[in-house]
Amino acid sequence: MARAFCEQCGFIEKRCICDALIPKFENAIHLLVLRDKSETNHAKNTACLLPLVFSNTTIIDGDAKTIAEELKQINLENSAILYPSQSALILDDTKSAPQKINTLIILDGSWKKAFKLYMSVQTLQTLPCVSFKTVPQNLYRIRSTELSYSLSSFEASVYAIECLEKVQLTGHVSFFQKFIEKQIQLMPESLHSRYQGKP
């Protein structure tokens, strides 16, 4: 029997998060998410949340070859990749922050998948990278990572827009926290104690 999906948020009905939705932020900077195809239907993927709360967002799914072809159709002038390369400009440091970004590219997937995509798509290597000097606490406690500075795609995108557009997106943070709580509630009860109250 096919699973029923919510027409508004796109999640299966038992994971519907419409009750937590907030008005979309009209972001001037285009968020372009390049998502590894293996992440598309992953229950813990957070990139799918971005179009729900940011008006100017595009997600491209696929392997490196597919994404490379899609990028040929996109104007990448004044684009940058959110990726911690050694030469990355620092978004939360006014002394080294980039002057102008029209499109911010997010590589969605594990660190290993993001690195592989970056190295496999030559176009990406021609673009400047941006990163953070300091990052907010990682809220996504149900992910399998022990790195407190390792943000989910949603968290990284929110913080980047805050830095670039000089805004405070507290509503987006609250929305994400509600999403996490919803995920935990749907887990087997035996796992609740593992994640409840975890920073």
PDB file of C-alpha atoms in Angstrom:
ATOM      1  CA  MET A   1       0.000   0.000   0.000  1.00  0.00           C
ATOM      2  CA  ALA A   2       1.423   3.372  -1.037  1.00  0.00           C
ATOM      3  CA  ARG A   3       2.213   5.797   1.759  1.00  0.00           C
ATOM      4  CA  ALA A   4       0.167   8.999   1.894  1.00  0.00           C
ATOM      5  CA  PHE A   5       2.114  12.250   1.703  1.00  0.00           C
ATOM      6  CA  CYS A   6       1.111  15.682   2.964  1.00  0.00           C
ATOM      7  CA  GLU A   7       0.445  17.979   0.006  1.00  0.00           C
ATOM      8  CA  GLN A   8       1.817  21.032   1.814  1.00  0.00           C
ATOM      9  CA  CYS A   9       5.057  19.948   3.492  1.00  0.00           C
ATOM     10  CA  GLY A  10       5.752  16.866   1.353  1.00  0.00           C
ATOM     11  CA  PHE A  11       6.422  14.539   4.289  1.00  0.00           C
ATOM     12  CA  ILE A  12       4.583  11.279   4.797  1.00  0.00           C
ATOM     13  CA  GLU A  13       1.482  11.999   6.852  1.00  0.00           C
ATOM     14  CA  LYS A  14       2.778  10.640  10.144  1.00  0.00           C
ATOM     15  CA  ARG A  15       5.827  12.934   9.810  1.00  0.00           C
ATOM     16  CA  CYS A  16       3.825  15.979   8.698  1.00  0.00           C
ATOM     17  CA  ILE A  17       5.300  19.187  10.139  1.00  0.00           C
ATOM     18  CA  CYS A  18       2.707  21.669   8.922  1.00  0.00           C
ATOM     19  CA  ASP A  19       1.779  22.575  12.494  1.00  0.00           C
ATOM     20  CA  ALA A  20       5.317  23.918  12.964  1.00  0.00           C
ATOM     21  CA  LEU A  21       5.612  25.873   9.702  1.00  0.00           C
ATOM     22  CA  ILE A  22       6.437  29.568   9.817  1.00  0.00           C
ATOM     23  CA  PRO A  23       6.083  32.292   7.149  1.00  0.00           C
ATOM     24  CA  LYS A  24       8.733  31.949   4.464  1.00  0.00           C
ATOM     25  CA  PHE A  25      11.664  34.343   4.695  1.00  0.00           C
ATOM     26  CA  GLU A  26      12.132  36.300   1.475  1.00  0.00           C
ATOM     27  CA  ASN A  27      15.856  35.666   1.133  1.00  0.00           C
ATOM     28  CA  ALA A  28      17.616  37.875  -1.406  1.00  0.00           C
ATOM     29  CA  ILE A  29      20.455  35.362  -1.739  1.00  0.00           C
ATOM     30  CA  HIS A  30      19.465  32.262  -3.675  1.00  0.00           C
ATOM     31  CA  LEU A  31      20.043  29.010  -1.796  1.00  0.00           C
ATOM     32  CA  LEU A  32      21.085  26.350  -4.306  1.00  0.00           C
ATOM     33  CA  VAL A  33      21.244  22.899  -2.726  1.00  0.00           C
ATOM     34  CA  LEU A  34      23.149  20.152  -4.536  1.00  0.00           C
ATOM     35  CA  ARG A  35      21.933  16.968  -2.908  1.00  0.00           C
ATOM     36  CA  ASP A  36      23.492  13.550  -3.296  1.00  0.00           C
ATOM     37  CA  LYS A  37      20.850  11.228  -4.743  1.00  0.00           C
ATOM     38  CA  SER A  38      21.208   8.871  -1.790  1.00  0.00           C
ATOM     39  CA  GLU A  39      19.961  11.631   0.523  1.00  0.00           C
ATOM     40  CA  THR A  40      16.719  12.305  -1.352  1.00  0.00           C
ATOM     41  CA  ASN A  41      14.485   9.984   0.670  1.00  0.00           C
ATOM     42  CA  HIS A  42      16.589   9.846   3.820  1.00  0.00           C
ATOM     43  CA  ALA A  43      14.392  10.405   6.874  1.00  0.00           C
ATOM     44  CA  LYS A  44      17.033  12.558   8.586  1.00  0.00           C
ATOM     45  CA  ASN A  45      17.793  14.757   5.577  1.00  0.00           C
ATOM     46  CA  THR A  46      17.248  18.431   6.426  1.00  0.00           C
ATOM     47  CA  ALA A  47      17.691  20.089   3.021  1.00  0.00           C
ATOM     48  CA  CYS A  48      14.048  19.319   2.229  1.00  0.00           C
ATOM     49  CA  LEU A  49      13.082  21.760   4.990  1.00  0.00           C
ATOM     50  CA  LEU A  50      14.692  24.756   3.291  1.00  0.00           C
ATOM     51  CA  PRO A  51      12.048  25.404   0.580  1.00  0.00           C
ATOM     52  CA  LEU A  52       9.390  25.325   3.299  1.00  0.00           C
ATOM     53  CA  VAL A  53      10.813  28.351   5.123  1.00  0.00           C
ATOM     54  CA  PHE A  54      12.924  30.176   2.497  1.00  0.00           C
ATOM     55  CA  SER A  55      11.250  31.550  -0.623  1.00  0.00           C
ATOM     56  CA  ASN A  56      14.354  31.635  -2.825  1.00  0.00           C
ATOM     57  CA  THR A  57      15.556  28.029  -2.766  1.00  0.00           C
ATOM     58  CA  THR A  58      16.352  25.370  -5.373  1.00  0.00           C
ATOM     59  CA  ILE A  59      17.285  21.729  -4.768  1.00  0.00           C
ATOM     60  CA  ILE A  60      19.049  19.658  -7.433  1.00  0.00           C
ATOM     61  CA  ASP A  61      19.195  15.915  -6.791  1.00  0.00           C
ATOM     62  CA  GLY A  62      21.520  13.501  -8.541  1.00  0.00           C
ATOM     63  CA  ASP A  63      24.989  12.101  -8.922  1.00  0.00           C
ATOM     64  CA  ALA A  64      28.020  14.186  -9.876  1.00  0.00           C
ATOM     65  CA  LYS A  65      27.379  13.836 -13.615  1.00  0.00           C
ATOM     66  CA  THR A  66      23.750  14.926 -13.342  1.00  0.00           C
ATOM     67  CA  ILE A  67      24.589  17.874 -11.125  1.00  0.00           C
ATOM     68  CA  ALA A  68      27.422  18.979 -13.424  1.00  0.00           C
ATOM     69  CA  GLU A  69      24.996  19.068 -16.363  1.00  0.00           C
ATOM     70  CA  GLU A  70      22.398  20.991 -14.365  1.00  0.00           C
ATOM     71  CA  LEU A  71      24.957  23.604 -13.314  1.00  0.00           C
ATOM     72  CA  LYS A  72      25.681  24.384 -16.965  1.00  0.00           C
ATOM     73  CA  GLN A  73      22.156  25.802 -17.216  1.00  0.00           C
ATOM     74  CA  ILE A  74      22.545  28.105 -14.206  1.00  0.00           C
ATOM     75  CA  ASN A  75      24.085  31.567 -14.029  1.00  0.00           C
ATOM     76  CA  LEU A  76      26.781  31.155 -11.384  1.00  0.00           C
ATOM     77  CA  GLU A  77      28.056  34.732 -11.445  1.00  0.00           C
ATOM     78  CA  ASN A  78      28.684  35.920  -7.876  1.00  0.00           C
ATOM     79  CA  SER A  79      28.113  32.417  -6.526  1.00  0.00           C
ATOM     80  CA  ALA A  80      29.951  30.816  -3.619  1.00  0.00           C
ATOM     81  CA  ILE A  81      30.016  27.354  -2.035  1.00  0.00           C
ATOM     82  CA  LEU A  82      29.489  26.843   1.669  1.00  0.00           C
ATOM     83  CA  TYR A  83      32.476  24.577   2.150  1.00  0.00           C
ATOM     84  CA  PRO A  84      35.399  24.779   4.624  1.00  0.00           C
ATOM     85  CA  SER A  85      38.347  24.895   2.235  1.00  0.00           C
ATOM     86  CA  GLN A  86      41.642  26.405   3.381  1.00  0.00           C
ATOM     87  CA  SER A  87      41.030  29.464   1.218  1.00  0.00           C
ATOM     88  CA  ALA A  88      37.408  29.949   2.291  1.00  0.00           C
ATOM     89  CA  LEU A  89      36.213  33.466   3.061  1.00  0.00           C
ATOM     90  CA  ILE A  90      34.714  33.775   6.537  1.00  0.00           C
ATOM     91  CA  LEU A  91      31.057  34.769   6.617  1.00  0.00           C
ATOM     92  CA  ASP A  92      30.904  35.706  10.301  1.00  0.00           C
ATOM     93  CA  ASP A  93      33.995  37.921  10.165  1.00  0.00           C
ATOM     94  CA  THR A  94      33.345  41.370   8.709  1.00  0.00           C
ATOM     95  CA  LYS A  95      37.031  41.780   7.831  1.00  0.00           C
ATOM     96  CA  SER A  96      37.120  38.831   5.435  1.00  0.00           C
ATOM     97  CA  ALA A  97      33.468  38.350   4.465  1.00  0.00           C
ATOM     98  CA  PRO A  98      32.765  38.330   0.707  1.00  0.00           C
ATOM     99  CA  GLN A  99      31.461  41.575  -0.769  1.00  0.00           C
ATOM    100  CA  LYS A 100      28.669  40.142  -2.898  1.00  0.00           C
ATOM    101  CA  ILE A 101      26.993  36.762  -3.208  1.00  0.00           C
ATOM    102  CA  ASN A 102      23.931  36.194  -5.365  1.00  0.00           C
ATOM    103  CA  THR A 103      23.810  32.413  -4.973  1.00  0.00           C
ATOM    104  CA  LEU A 104      24.998  30.321  -2.045  1.00  0.00           C
ATOM    105  CA  ILE A 105      25.602  26.675  -2.943  1.00  0.00           C
ATOM    106  CA  ILE A 106      25.025  24.035  -0.267  1.00  0.00           C
ATOM    107  CA  LEU A 107      26.538  20.560  -0.728  1.00  0.00           C
ATOM    108  CA  ASP A 108      24.039  18.297   1.012  1.00  0.00           C
ATOM    109  CA  GLY A 109      25.152  14.914   2.283  1.00  0.00           C
ATOM    110  CA  SER A 110      27.737  13.475   4.646  1.00  0.00           C
ATOM    111  CA  TRP A 111      31.182  15.089   4.747  1.00  0.00           C
ATOM    112  CA  LYS A 112      32.468  12.214   2.627  1.00  0.00           C
ATOM    113  CA  LYS A 113      29.725  12.667   0.026  1.00  0.00           C
ATOM    114  CA  ALA A 114      30.131  16.453  -0.028  1.00  0.00           C
ATOM    115  CA  PHE A 115      33.884  16.142  -0.581  1.00  0.00           C
ATOM    116  CA  LYS A 116      33.376  13.590  -3.344  1.00  0.00           C
ATOM    117  CA  LEU A 117      30.855  15.840  -5.091  1.00  0.00           C
ATOM    118  CA  TYR A 118      33.125  18.872  -4.782  1.00  0.00           C
ATOM    119  CA  MET A 119      36.076  16.988  -6.245  1.00  0.00           C
ATOM    120  CA  SER A 120      33.993  15.379  -9.015  1.00  0.00           C
ATOM    121  CA  VAL A 121      32.350  18.521 -10.400  1.00  0.00           C
ATOM    122  CA  GLN A 122      34.979  20.779 -11.935  1.00  0.00           C
ATOM    123  CA  THR A 123      32.647  23.775 -12.048  1.00  0.00           C
ATOM    124  CA  LEU A 124      32.446  23.795  -8.265  1.00  0.00           C
ATOM    125  CA  GLN A 125      36.214  24.013  -7.954  1.00  0.00           C
ATOM    126  CA  THR A 126      36.215  27.265  -9.931  1.00  0.00           C
ATOM    127  CA  LEU A 127      33.956  29.004  -7.411  1.00  0.00           C
ATOM    128  CA  PRO A 128      35.013  30.683  -4.156  1.00  0.00           C
ATOM    129  CA  CYS A 129      34.286  28.892  -0.903  1.00  0.00           C
ATOM    130  CA  VAL A 130      32.852  30.442   2.243  1.00  0.00           C
ATOM    131  CA  SER A 131      32.749  29.100   5.768  1.00  0.00           C
ATOM    132  CA  PHE A 132      32.360  30.169   9.403  1.00  0.00           C
ATOM    133  CA  LYS A 133      34.822  31.259  12.056  1.00  0.00           C
ATOM    134  CA  THR A 134      32.500  30.133  14.826  1.00  0.00           C
ATOM    135  CA  VAL A 135      29.258  28.199  14.554  1.00  0.00           C
ATOM    136  CA  PRO A 136      26.139  27.898  16.705  1.00  0.00           C
ATOM    137  CA  GLN A 137      25.681  24.755  18.758  1.00  0.00           C
ATOM    138  CA  ASN A 138      24.647  21.812  16.622  1.00  0.00           C
ATOM    139  CA  LEU A 139      20.965  21.221  17.408  1.00  0.00           C
ATOM    140  CA  TYR A 140      20.485  18.152  15.241  1.00  0.00           C
ATOM    141  CA  ARG A 141      21.143  15.634  17.988  1.00  0.00           C
ATOM    142  CA  ILE A 142      19.632  12.659  16.132  1.00  0.00           C
ATOM    143  CA  ARG A 143      22.363  12.661  13.490  1.00  0.00           C
ATOM    144  CA  SER A 144      25.237  10.209  13.800  1.00  0.00           C
ATOM    145  CA  THR A 145      28.007  12.717  14.410  1.00  0.00           C
ATOM    146  CA  GLU A 146      30.037  13.602  17.467  1.00  0.00           C
ATOM    147  CA  LEU A 147      31.253  16.887  16.006  1.00  0.00           C
ATOM    148  CA  SER A 148      29.536  19.769  17.791  1.00  0.00           C
ATOM    149  CA  TYR A 149      30.675  22.143  15.038  1.00  0.00           C
ATOM    150  CA  SER A 150      29.260  19.939  12.276  1.00  0.00           C
ATOM    151  CA  LEU A 151      25.994  21.621  11.324  1.00  0.00           C
ATOM    152  CA  SER A 152      23.185  20.058   9.333  1.00  0.00           C
ATOM    153  CA  SER A 153      22.442  21.568   5.921  1.00  0.00           C
ATOM    154  CA  PHE A 154      19.443  23.390   7.377  1.00  0.00           C
ATOM    155  CA  GLU A 155      21.374  24.873  10.299  1.00  0.00           C
ATOM    156  CA  ALA A 156      24.304  25.895   8.096  1.00  0.00           C
ATOM    157  CA  SER A 157      21.988  27.570   5.587  1.00  0.00           C
ATOM    158  CA  VAL A 158      20.123  29.495   8.284  1.00  0.00           C
ATOM    159  CA  TYR A 159      23.338  30.736   9.881  1.00  0.00           C
ATOM    160  CA  ALA A 160      24.788  31.691   6.488  1.00  0.00           C
ATOM    161  CA  ILE A 161      21.716  33.738   5.591  1.00  0.00           C
ATOM    162  CA  GLU A 162      21.841  35.403   9.004  1.00  0.00           C
ATOM    163  CA  CYS A 163      25.461  36.416   8.362  1.00  0.00           C
ATOM    164  CA  LEU A 164      24.990  37.508   4.755  1.00  0.00           C
ATOM    165  CA  GLU A 165      21.667  39.311   5.065  1.00  0.00           C
ATOM    166  CA  LYS A 166      22.224  40.668   8.587  1.00  0.00           C
ATOM    167  CA  VAL A 167      19.049  39.171  10.054  1.00  0.00           C
ATOM    168  CA  GLN A 168      18.066  37.060  13.051  1.00  0.00           C
ATOM    169  CA  LEU A 169      16.097  33.961  12.076  1.00  0.00           C
ATOM    170  CA  THR A 170      14.992  32.806  15.505  1.00  0.00           C
ATOM    171  CA  GLY A 171      11.730  31.492  14.055  1.00  0.00           C
ATOM    172  CA  HIS A 172      13.686  29.180  11.764  1.00  0.00           C
ATOM    173  CA  VAL A 173      15.646  27.815  14.712  1.00  0.00           C
ATOM    174  CA  SER A 174      12.432  27.152  16.643  1.00  0.00           C
ATOM    175  CA  PHE A 175      10.931  25.453  13.597  1.00  0.00           C
ATOM    176  CA  PHE A 176      13.969  23.174  13.346  1.00  0.00           C
ATOM    177  CA  GLN A 177      13.759  22.282  17.031  1.00  0.00           C
ATOM    178  CA  LYS A 178      10.115  21.263  16.570  1.00  0.00           C
ATOM    179  CA  PHE A 179      11.109  19.159  13.566  1.00  0.00           C
ATOM    180  CA  ILE A 180      13.700  17.348  15.691  1.00  0.00           C
ATOM    181  CA  GLU A 181      11.198  16.703  18.477  1.00  0.00           C
ATOM    182  CA  LYS A 182       8.767  15.292  15.918  1.00  0.00           C
ATOM    183  CA  GLN A 183      11.454  12.904  14.664  1.00  0.00           C
ATOM    184  CA  ILE A 184      12.216  11.732  18.190  1.00  0.00           C
ATOM    185  CA  GLN A 185       8.527  11.149  18.987  1.00  0.00           C
ATOM    186  CA  LEU A 186       8.277   8.807  15.999  1.00  0.00           C
ATOM    187  CA  MET A 187      11.226   6.695  17.114  1.00  0.00           C
ATOM    188  CA  PRO A 188      10.743   3.524  19.151  1.00  0.00           C
ATOM    189  CA  GLU A 189      10.190   4.442  22.793  1.00  0.00           C
ATOM    190  CA  SER A 190      13.353   2.593  23.763  1.00  0.00           C
ATOM    191  CA  LEU A 191      15.384   5.230  21.887  1.00  0.00           C
ATOM    192  CA  HIS A 192      13.736   8.315  23.395  1.00  0.00           C
ATOM    193  CA  SER A 193      16.070   8.504  26.388  1.00  0.00           C
ATOM    194  CA  ARG A 194      19.065   8.539  24.047  1.00  0.00           C
ATOM    195  CA  TYR A 195      18.044  11.826  22.455  1.00  0.00           C
ATOM    196  CA  GLN A 196      15.720  13.645  24.852  1.00  0.00           C
ATOM    197  CA  GLY A 197      17.579  16.471  26.555  1.00  0.00           C
ATOM    198  CA  LYS A 198      20.722  15.817  24.537  1.00  0.00           C
ATOM    199  CA  PRO A 199      22.380  19.131  23.538  1.00  0.00           C
TER     200      PRO A 199
END
